[in-house]
Tab-separated table of C-alpha atoms and ligand atoms in Angstrom:
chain	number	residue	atom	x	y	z
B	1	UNK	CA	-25.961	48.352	-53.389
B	2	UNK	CA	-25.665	47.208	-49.670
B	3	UNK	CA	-28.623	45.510	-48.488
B	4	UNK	CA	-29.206	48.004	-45.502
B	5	UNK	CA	-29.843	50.688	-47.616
B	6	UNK	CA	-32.226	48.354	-49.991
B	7	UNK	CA	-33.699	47.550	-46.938
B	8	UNK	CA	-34.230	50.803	-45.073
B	9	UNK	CA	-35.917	51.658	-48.515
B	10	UNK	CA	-38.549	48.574	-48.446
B	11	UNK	CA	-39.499	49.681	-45.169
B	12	UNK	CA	-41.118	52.809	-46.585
B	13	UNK	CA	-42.961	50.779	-48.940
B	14	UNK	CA	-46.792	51.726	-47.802
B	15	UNK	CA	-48.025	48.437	-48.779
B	16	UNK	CA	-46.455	46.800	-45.728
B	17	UNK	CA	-49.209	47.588	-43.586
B	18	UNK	CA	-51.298	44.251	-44.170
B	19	UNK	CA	-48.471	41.993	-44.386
B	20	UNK	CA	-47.784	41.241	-40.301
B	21	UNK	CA	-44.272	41.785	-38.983
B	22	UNK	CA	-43.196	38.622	-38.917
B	23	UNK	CA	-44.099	38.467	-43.003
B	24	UNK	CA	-42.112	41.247	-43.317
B	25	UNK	CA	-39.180	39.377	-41.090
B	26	UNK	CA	-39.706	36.437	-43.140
B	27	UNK	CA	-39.413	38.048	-46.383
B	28	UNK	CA	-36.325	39.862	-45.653
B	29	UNK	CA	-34.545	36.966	-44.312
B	30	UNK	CA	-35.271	34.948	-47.210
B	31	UNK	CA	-34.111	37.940	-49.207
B	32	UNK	CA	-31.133	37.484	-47.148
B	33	UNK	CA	-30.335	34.802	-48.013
B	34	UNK	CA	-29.916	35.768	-51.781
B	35	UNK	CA	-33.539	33.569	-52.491
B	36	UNK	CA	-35.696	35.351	-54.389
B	37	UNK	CA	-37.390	32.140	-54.477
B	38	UNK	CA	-38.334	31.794	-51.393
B	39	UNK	CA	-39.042	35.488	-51.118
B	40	UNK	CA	-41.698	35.343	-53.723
B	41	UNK	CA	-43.200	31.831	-52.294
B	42	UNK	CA	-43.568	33.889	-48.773
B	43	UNK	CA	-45.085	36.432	-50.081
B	44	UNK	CA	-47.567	34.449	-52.157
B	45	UNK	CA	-48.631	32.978	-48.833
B	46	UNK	CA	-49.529	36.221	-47.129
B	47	UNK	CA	-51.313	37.268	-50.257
B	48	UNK	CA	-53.416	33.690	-50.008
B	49	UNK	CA	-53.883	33.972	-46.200
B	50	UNK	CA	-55.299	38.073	-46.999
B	51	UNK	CA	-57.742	36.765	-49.390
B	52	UNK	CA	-58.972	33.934	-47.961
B	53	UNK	CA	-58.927	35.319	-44.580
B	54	UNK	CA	-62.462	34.344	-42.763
B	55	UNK	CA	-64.855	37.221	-42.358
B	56	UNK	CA	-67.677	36.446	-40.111
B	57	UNK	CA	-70.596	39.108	-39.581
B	58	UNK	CA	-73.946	38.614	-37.333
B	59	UNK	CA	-76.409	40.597	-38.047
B	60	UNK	CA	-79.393	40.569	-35.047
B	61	UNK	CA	-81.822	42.417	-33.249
B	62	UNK	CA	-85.697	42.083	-32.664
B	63	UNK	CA	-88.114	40.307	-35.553
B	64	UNK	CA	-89.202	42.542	-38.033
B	65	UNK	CA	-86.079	45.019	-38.229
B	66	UNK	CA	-84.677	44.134	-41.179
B	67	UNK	CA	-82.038	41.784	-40.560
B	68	UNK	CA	-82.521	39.527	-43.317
B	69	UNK	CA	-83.505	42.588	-45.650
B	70	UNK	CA	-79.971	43.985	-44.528
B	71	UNK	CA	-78.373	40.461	-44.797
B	72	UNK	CA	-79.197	40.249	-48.571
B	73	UNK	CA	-78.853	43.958	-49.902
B	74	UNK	CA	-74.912	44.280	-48.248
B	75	UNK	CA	-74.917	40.732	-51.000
B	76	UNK	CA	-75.523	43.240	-53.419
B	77	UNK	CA	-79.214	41.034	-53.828
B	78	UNK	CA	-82.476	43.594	-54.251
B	79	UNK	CA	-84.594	40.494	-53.830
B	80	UNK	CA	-85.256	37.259	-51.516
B	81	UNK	CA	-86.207	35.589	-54.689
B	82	UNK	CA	-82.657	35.375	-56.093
B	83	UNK	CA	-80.516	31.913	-55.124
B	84	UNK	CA	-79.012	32.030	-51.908
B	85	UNK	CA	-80.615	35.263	-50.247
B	86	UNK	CA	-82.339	35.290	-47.189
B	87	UNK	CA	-86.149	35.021	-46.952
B	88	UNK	CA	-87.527	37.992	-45.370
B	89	UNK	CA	-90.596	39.539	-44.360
B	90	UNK	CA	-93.007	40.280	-41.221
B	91	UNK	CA	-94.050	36.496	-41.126
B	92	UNK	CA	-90.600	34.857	-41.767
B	93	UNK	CA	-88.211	33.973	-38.230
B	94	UNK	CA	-85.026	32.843	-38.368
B	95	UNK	CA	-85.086	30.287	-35.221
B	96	UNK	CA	-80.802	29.847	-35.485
B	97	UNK	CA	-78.148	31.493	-37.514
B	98	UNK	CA	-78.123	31.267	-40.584
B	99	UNK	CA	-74.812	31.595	-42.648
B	100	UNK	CA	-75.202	33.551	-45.860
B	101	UNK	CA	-71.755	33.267	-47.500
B	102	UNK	CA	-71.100	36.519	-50.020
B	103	UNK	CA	-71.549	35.383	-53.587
B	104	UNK	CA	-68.493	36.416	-55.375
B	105	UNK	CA	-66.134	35.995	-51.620
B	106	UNK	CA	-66.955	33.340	-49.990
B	107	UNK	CA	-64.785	33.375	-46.860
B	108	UNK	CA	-67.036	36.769	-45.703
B	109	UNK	CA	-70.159	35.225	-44.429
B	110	UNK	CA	-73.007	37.490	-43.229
B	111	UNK	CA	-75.025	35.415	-40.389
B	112	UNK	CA	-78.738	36.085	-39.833
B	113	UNK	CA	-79.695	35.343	-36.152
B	114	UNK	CA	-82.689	34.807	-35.072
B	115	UNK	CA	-85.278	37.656	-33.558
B	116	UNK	CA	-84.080	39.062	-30.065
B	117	UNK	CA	-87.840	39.742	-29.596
B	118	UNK	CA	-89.296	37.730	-26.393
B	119	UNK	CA	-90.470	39.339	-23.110
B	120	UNK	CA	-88.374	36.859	-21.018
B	121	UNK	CA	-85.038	37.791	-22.972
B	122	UNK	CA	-81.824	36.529	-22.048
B	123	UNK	CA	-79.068	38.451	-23.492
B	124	UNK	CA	-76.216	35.944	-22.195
B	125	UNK	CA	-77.951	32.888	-23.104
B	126	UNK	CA	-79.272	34.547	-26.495
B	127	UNK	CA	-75.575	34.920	-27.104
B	128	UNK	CA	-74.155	31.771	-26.086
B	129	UNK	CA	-76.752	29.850	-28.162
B	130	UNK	CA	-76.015	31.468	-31.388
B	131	UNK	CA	-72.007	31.050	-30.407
B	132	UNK	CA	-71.213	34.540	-30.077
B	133	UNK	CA	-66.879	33.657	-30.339
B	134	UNK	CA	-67.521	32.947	-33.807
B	135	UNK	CA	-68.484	36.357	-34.941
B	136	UNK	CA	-65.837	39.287	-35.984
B	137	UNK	CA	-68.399	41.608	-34.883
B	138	UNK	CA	-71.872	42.105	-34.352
B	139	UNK	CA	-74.295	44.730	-35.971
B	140	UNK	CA	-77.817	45.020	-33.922
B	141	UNK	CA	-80.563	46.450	-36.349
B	142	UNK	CA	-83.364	48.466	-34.940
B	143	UNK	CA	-86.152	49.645	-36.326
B	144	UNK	CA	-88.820	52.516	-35.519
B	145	UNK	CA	-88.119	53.099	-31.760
B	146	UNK	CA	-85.065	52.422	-29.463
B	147	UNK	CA	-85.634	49.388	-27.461
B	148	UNK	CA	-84.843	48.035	-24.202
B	149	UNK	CA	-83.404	44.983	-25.364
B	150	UNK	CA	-81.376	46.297	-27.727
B	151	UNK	CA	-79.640	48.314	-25.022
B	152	UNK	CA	-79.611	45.080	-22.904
B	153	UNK	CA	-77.956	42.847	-25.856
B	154	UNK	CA	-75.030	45.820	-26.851
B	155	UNK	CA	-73.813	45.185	-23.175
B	156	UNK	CA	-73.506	42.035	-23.060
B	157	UNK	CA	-72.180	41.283	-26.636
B	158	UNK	CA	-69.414	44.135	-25.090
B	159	UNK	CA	-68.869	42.386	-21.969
B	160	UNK	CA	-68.228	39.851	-23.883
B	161	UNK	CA	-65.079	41.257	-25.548
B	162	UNK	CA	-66.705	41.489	-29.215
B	163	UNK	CA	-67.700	44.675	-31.187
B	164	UNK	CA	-71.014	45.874	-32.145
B	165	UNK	CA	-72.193	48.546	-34.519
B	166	UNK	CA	-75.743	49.867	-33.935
B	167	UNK	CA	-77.555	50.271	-36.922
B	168	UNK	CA	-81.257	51.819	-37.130
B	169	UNK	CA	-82.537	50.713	-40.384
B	170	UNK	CA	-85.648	51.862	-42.421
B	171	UNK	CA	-84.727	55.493	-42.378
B	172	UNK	CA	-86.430	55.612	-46.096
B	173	UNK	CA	-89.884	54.919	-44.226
B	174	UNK	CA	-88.873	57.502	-41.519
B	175	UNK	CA	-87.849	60.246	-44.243
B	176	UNK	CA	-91.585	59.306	-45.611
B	177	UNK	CA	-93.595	59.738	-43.153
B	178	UNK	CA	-92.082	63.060	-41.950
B	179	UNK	CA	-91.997	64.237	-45.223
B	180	UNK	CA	-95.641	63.541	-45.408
B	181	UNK	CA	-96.411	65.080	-42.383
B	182	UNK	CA	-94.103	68.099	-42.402
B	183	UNK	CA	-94.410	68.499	-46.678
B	184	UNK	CA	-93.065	72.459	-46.104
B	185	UNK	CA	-90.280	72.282	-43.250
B	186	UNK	CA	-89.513	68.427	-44.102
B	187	UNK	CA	-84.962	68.406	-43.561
B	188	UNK	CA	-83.641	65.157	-44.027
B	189	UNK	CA	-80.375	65.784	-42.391
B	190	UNK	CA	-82.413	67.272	-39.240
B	191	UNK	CA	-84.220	64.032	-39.197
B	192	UNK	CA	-81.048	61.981	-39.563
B	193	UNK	CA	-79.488	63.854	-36.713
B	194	UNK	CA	-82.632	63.788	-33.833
B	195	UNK	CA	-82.914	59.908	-34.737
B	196	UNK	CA	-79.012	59.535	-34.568
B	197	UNK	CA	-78.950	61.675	-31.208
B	198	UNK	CA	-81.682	59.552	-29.986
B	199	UNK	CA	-80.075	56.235	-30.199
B	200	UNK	CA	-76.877	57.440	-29.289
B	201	UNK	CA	-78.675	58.847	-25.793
B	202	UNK	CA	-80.508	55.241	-24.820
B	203	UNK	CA	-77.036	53.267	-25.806
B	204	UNK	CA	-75.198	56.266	-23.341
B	205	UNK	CA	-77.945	55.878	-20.926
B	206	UNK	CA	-77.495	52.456	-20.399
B	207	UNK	CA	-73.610	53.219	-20.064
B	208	UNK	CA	-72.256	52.322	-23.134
B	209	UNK	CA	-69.392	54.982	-24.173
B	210	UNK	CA	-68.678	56.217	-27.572
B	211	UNK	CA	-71.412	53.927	-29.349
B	212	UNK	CA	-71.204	53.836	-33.541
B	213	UNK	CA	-75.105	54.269	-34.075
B	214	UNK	CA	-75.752	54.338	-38.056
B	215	UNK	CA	-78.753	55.333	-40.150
B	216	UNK	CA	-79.682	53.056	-43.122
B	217	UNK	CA	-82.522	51.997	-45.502
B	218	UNK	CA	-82.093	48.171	-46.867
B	219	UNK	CA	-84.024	49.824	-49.990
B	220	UNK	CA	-81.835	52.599	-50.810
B	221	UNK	CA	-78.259	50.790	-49.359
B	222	UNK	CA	-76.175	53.295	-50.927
B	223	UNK	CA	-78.064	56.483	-48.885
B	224	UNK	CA	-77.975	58.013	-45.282
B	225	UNK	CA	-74.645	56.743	-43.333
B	226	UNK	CA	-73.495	53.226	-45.017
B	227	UNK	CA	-70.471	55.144	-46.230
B	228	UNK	CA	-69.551	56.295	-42.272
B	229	UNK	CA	-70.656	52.745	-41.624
B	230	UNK	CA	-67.997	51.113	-44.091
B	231	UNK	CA	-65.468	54.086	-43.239
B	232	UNK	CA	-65.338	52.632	-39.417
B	233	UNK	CA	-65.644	49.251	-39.870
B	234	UNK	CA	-62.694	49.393	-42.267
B	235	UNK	CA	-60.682	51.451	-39.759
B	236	UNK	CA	-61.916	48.666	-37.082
B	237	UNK	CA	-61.047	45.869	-38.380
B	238	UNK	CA	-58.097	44.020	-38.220
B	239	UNK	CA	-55.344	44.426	-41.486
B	240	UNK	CA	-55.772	40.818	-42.474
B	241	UNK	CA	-59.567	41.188	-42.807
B	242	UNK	CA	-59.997	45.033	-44.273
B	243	UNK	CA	-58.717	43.746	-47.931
B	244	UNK	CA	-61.619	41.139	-47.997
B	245	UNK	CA	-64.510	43.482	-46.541
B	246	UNK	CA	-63.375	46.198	-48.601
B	247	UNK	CA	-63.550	44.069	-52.090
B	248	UNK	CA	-66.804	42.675	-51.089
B	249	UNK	CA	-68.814	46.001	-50.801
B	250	UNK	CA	-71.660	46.440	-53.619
B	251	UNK	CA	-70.303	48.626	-55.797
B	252	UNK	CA	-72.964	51.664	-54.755
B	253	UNK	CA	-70.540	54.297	-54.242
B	254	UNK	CA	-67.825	56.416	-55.345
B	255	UNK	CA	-65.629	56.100	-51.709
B	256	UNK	CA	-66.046	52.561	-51.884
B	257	UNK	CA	-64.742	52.324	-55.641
B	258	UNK	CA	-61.688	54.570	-54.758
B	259	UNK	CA	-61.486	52.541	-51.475
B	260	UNK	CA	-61.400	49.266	-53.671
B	261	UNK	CA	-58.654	50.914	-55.838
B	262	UNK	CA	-56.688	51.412	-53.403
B	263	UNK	CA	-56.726	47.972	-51.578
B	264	UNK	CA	-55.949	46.450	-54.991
B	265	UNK	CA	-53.386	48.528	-55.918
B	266	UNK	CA	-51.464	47.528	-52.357
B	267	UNK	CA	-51.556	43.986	-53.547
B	268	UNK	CA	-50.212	45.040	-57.081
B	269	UNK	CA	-46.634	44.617	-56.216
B	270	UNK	CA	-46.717	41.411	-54.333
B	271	UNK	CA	-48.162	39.511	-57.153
B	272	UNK	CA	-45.363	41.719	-59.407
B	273	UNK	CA	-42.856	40.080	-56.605
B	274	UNK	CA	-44.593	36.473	-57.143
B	275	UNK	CA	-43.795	36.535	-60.674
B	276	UNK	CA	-40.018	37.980	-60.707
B	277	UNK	CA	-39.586	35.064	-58.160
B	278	UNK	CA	-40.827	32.456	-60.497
B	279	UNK	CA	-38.582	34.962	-63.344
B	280	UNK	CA	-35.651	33.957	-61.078
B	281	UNK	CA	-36.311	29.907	-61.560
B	282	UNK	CA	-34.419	28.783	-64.474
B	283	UNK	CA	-36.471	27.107	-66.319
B	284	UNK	CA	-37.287	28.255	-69.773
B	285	UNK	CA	-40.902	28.995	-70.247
B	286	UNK	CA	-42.053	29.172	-66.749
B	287	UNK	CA	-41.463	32.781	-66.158
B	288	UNK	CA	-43.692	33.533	-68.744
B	289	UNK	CA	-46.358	31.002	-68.107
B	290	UNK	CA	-46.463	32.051	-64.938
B	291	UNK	CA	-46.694	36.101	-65.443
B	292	UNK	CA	-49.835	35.177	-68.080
B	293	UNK	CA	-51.496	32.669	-65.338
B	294	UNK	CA	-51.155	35.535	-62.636
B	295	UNK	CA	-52.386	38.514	-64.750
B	296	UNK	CA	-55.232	36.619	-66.055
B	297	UNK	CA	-56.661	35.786	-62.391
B	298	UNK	CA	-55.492	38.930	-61.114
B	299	UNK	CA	-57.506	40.778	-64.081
B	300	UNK	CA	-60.625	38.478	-63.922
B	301	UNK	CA	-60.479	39.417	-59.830
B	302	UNK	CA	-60.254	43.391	-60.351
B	303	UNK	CA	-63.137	43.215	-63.244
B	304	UNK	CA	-65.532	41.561	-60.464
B	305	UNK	CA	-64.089	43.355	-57.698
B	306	UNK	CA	-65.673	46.391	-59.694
B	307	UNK	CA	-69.061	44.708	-60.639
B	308	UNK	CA	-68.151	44.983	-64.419
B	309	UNK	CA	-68.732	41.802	-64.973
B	310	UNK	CA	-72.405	40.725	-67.208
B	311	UNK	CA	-74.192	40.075	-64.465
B	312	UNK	CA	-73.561	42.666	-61.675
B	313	UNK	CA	-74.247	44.989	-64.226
B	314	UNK	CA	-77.096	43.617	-65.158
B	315	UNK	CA	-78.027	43.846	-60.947
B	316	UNK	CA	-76.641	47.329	-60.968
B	317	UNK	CA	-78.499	48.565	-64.242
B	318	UNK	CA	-82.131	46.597	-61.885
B	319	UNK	CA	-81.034	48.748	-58.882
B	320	UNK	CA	-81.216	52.134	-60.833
B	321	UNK	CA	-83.720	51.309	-63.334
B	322	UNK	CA	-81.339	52.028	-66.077
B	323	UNK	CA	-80.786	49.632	-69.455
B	324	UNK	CA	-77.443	47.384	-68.952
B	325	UNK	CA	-76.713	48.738	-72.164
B	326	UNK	CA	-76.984	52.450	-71.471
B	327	UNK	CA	-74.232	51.201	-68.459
B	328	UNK	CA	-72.405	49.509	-70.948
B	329	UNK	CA	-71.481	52.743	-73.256
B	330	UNK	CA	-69.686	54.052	-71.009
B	331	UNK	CA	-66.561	51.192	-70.982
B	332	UNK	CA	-63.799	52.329	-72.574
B	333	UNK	CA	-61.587	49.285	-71.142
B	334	UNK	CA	-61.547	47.020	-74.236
B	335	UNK	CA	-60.974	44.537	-71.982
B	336	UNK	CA	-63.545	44.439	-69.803
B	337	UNK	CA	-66.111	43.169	-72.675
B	338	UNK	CA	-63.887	40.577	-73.889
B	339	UNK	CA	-63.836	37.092	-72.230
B	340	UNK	CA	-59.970	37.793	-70.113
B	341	UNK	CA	-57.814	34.561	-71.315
B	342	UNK	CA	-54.140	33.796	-71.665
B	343	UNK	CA	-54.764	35.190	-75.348
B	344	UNK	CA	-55.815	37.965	-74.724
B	345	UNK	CA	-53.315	38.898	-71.938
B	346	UNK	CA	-49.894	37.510	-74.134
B	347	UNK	CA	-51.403	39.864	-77.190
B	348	UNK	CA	-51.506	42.565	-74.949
B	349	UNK	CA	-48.115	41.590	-73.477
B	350	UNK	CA	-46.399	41.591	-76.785
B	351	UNK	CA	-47.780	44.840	-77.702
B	352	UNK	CA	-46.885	46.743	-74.787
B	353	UNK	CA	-43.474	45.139	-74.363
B	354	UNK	CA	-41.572	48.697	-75.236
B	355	UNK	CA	-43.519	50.600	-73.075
B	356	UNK	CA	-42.568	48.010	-69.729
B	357	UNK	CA	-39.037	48.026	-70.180
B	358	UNK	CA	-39.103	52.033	-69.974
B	359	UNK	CA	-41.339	51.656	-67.321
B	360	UNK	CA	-38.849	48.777	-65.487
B	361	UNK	CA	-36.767	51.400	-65.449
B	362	UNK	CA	-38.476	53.914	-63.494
B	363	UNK	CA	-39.340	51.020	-61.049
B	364	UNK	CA	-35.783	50.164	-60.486
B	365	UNK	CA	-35.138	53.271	-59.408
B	366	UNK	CA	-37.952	53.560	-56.754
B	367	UNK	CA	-38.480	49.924	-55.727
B	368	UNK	CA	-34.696	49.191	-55.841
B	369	UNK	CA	-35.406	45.756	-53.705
B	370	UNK	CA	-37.361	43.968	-56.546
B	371	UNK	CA	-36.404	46.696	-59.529
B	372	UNK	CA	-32.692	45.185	-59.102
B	373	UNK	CA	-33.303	41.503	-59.145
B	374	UNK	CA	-31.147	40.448	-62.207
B	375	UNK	CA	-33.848	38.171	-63.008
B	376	UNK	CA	-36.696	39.071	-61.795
B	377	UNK	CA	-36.608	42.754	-62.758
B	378	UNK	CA	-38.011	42.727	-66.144
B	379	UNK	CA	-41.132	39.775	-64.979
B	380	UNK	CA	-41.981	42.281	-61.908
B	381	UNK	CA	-42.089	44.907	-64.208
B	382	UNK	CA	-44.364	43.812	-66.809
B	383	UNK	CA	-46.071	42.386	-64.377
B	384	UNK	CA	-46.642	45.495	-62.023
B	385	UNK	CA	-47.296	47.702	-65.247
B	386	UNK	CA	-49.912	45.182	-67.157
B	387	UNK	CA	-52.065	44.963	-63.696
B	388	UNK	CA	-51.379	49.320	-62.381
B	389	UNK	CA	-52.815	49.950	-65.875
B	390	UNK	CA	-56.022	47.685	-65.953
B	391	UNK	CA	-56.364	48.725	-62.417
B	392	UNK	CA	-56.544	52.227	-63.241
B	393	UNK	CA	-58.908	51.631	-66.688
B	394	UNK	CA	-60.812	49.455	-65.261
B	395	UNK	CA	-61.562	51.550	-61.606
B	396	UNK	CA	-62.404	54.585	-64.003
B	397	UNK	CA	-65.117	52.496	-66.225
B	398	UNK	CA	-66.352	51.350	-62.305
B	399	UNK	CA	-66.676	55.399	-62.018
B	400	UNK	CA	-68.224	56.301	-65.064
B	401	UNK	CA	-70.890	52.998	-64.797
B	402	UNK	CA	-71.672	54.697	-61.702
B	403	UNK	CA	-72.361	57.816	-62.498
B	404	UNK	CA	-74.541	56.731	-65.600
B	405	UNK	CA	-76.350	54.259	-62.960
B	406	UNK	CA	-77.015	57.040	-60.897
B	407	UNK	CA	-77.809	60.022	-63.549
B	408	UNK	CA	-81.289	60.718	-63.146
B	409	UNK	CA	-83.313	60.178	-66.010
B	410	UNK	CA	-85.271	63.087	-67.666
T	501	GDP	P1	-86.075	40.402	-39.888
T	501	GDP	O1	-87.171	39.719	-39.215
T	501	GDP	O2	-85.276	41.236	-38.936
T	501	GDP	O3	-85.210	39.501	-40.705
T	501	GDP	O4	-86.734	41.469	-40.891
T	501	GDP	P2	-86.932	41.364	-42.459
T	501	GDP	O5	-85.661	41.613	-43.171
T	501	GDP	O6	-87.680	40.127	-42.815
T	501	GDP	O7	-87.835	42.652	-42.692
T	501	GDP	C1	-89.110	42.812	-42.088
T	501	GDP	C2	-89.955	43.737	-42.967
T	501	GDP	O8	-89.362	45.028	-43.033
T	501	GDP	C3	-90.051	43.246	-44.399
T	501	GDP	O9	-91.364	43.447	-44.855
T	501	GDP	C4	-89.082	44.111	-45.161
T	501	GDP	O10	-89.437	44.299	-46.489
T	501	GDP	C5	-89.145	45.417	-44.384
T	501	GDP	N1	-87.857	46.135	-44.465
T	501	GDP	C6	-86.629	45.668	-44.176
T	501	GDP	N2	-85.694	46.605	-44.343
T	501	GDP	C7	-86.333	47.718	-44.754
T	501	GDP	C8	-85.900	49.047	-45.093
T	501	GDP	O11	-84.706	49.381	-45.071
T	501	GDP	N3	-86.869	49.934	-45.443
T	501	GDP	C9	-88.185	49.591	-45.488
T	501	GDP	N4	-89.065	50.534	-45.855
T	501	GDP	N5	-88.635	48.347	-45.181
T	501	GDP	C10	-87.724	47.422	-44.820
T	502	MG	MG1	-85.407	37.415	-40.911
């Protein structure tokens, strides 16, 4: 095989799309050079520098909106009372950011900043104080009615080359009251569209084109737009960073499960690469050390990923006022309820050792870069088939936890 043709083939490779060009460069010259080595050992490094890639979020806008509410429910925390959430509440001001890392990812930090509330308000200084350069982007919460100084902080944060998303929260207490006034014609999606329309019109009015205005409830995180919300801000954000804010979602959703699938399942091959470079080193032992030390992470990372660990079930089974138990039944993944070690994994490895080297096969002939590597070929293959498997069992247990979370009960 000629190595144009393998590499005209890895080009197609959809996966290549969060791995910069120069990775890419880097990875075929070092294939090049006949080093799978060095191959695998590059693209460990992009897979590092996409997971630990720094996420920073502010969330602002005047006192009382919801910022810190918003701050800890995107944490996947229902309360202030749990470690490390944000106090909140009418009396409570933030009087500088505040960094709240994300539990399980801590390179995505939401940051609280204090209230944008004054009558004197400064939107330049306001954002030079709280170091606006250090934000990815900014989200401005507003509650009840528009304001002025919302309006007056989206233009400058804009003028100031950074991104904002305009998000008017406590649409549960909106839905409430209408519904309590209007009990016969009450239509939430009417509702959801005149408030929308509104805040669209001030931002428009005060010449800001194309604004993303979205409707959410702190309470209820997983209602009105946070799924258009997380739809944009994946498409908006740069590759290196959508891998990170995509894993750390609360797992509220169906589109953000399948979204999580498939940002894992891009990675699945790179760490399949990592270990059919290691395969390559000849040293006996290593290759398989190795491929058990990378599934085991790897499996521990999807299981969390998905909340299926003890306690974000337990948080999920709180959130719907369901028994963790009840949630439980429903995983099939044996897996998932054992403790994931290096037993477990080489038990699993020996037993499904006939089934990989049909299914190395089938690789080789559609990823004929790694699939061919003398060495490598049958490490990437278990490798790639052990972790696409638990993938797929363990993102349909995330699916049917969720629907049993969300079943109403009678
Ligand atoms: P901050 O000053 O912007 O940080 O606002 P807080 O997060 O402290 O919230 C102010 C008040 O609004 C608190 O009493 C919250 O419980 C309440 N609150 C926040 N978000 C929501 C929401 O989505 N729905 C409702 N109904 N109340 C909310
Ligand atoms: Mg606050």
């Amino acid at each position: 095989m000629t190595s144009e043709r393998k590499f005209s083939e890895m080009d197609s490779l959809e996966s290549f799309d969060i791995i910069s060009e120069e990775e890419v460069k880097e990875f075929r010259a070092a294939l090049e050079e006949g080093n799978l080595c060095a191959a695998g050992e590059t693209i460990n490094q992009s897979l590092k520098d996409i997971e630990n890639a720094p996420l920073n979020i502010a969330v602002t806008g005047e006192s009382g909106s919801g910022k810190s509410t918003f701050v800890n429910a995107i944490r996947n925390m229902d309360n202030d009372e749990e470690e490390g959430a944000a106090k909140t509440g009418v009396t409570e001001t933030t009087k500088e950011p505040k960094a709240y890392p994300h539990p399980q990812y801590n390179n995505v930090t939401f940051w609280d900043l204090p209230g944008i509330g004054t009558p004197n308000f400064n939107p330049s200084d306001y954002l030079k104080a709280v170091e606006f350069h250090r934000y990815d982007f900014f989200i401005i919460m507003s509650s009840e009615r528009f304001r002025h100084n919302d309006m007056e902080l989206a233009k400058e944060i804009k003028s100031m080359g950074k991104k904002f998303y305009f998000v008017r929260s406590k649409v549960d207490s909106d839905m409430y009251a209408s519904q309590m006034r209007r009990k016969k014609s009450y239509n939430e999606a009417k509702i959801m569209n005149e408030i929308r329309d509104d805040c669209i019109k001030c931002l428009h009015d005060g010449g800001i084109q194309d604004p993303k205005v979205f409707l959410l409830s702190s309470l209820d995180l997983n209602k009105y737009d946070f799924n258009q919300m997380q739809e944009t801000l994946e498409q908006e954000l740069p590759s290196q960073k959508r891998h990170v804010f995509m894993l750390c979602l609360p797992n509220i959703s169906f589109p953000i499960l399948d979204k999580k699938r498939e940002a894992i399942k891009k990675q699945i091959w790179k760490w399949s690469s990592v270990s059919a470079a290691v395969a390559a080193v000849p040293l006996p032992g290593l290759s398989v050390a190795c491929d058990v030390g990378i599934l085991v992470t790897e499996m521990k990372k999807y299981r969390d990923a998905f909340g299926l660990d003890q306690g974000s079930l337990e948080k999920l089974a709180d959130r719907f006022g369901k028994d963790v138990n009840e949630l439980k039944s429903v995983i099939k993944s044996p897996i998932v309820v054992k403790e994931i070690n290096k037993e477990l994994v080489t038990t699993l490895l020996t037993r499904g050792a006939a089934g990989s080297l049909m299914f190395i096969e089938y690789l080789a002939s559609n990823i004929p870069v790694i699939g061919t590597a003398a060495a490598g070929g049958i490490s990437f293959g278990t490798t790639y088939l052990m972790l696409y498997c638990f993938l797929k069992d363990i993102a349909e247990d995330a699916v049917r936890v969720l629907e049993k979370a969300l079943e109403s009960s009678v």
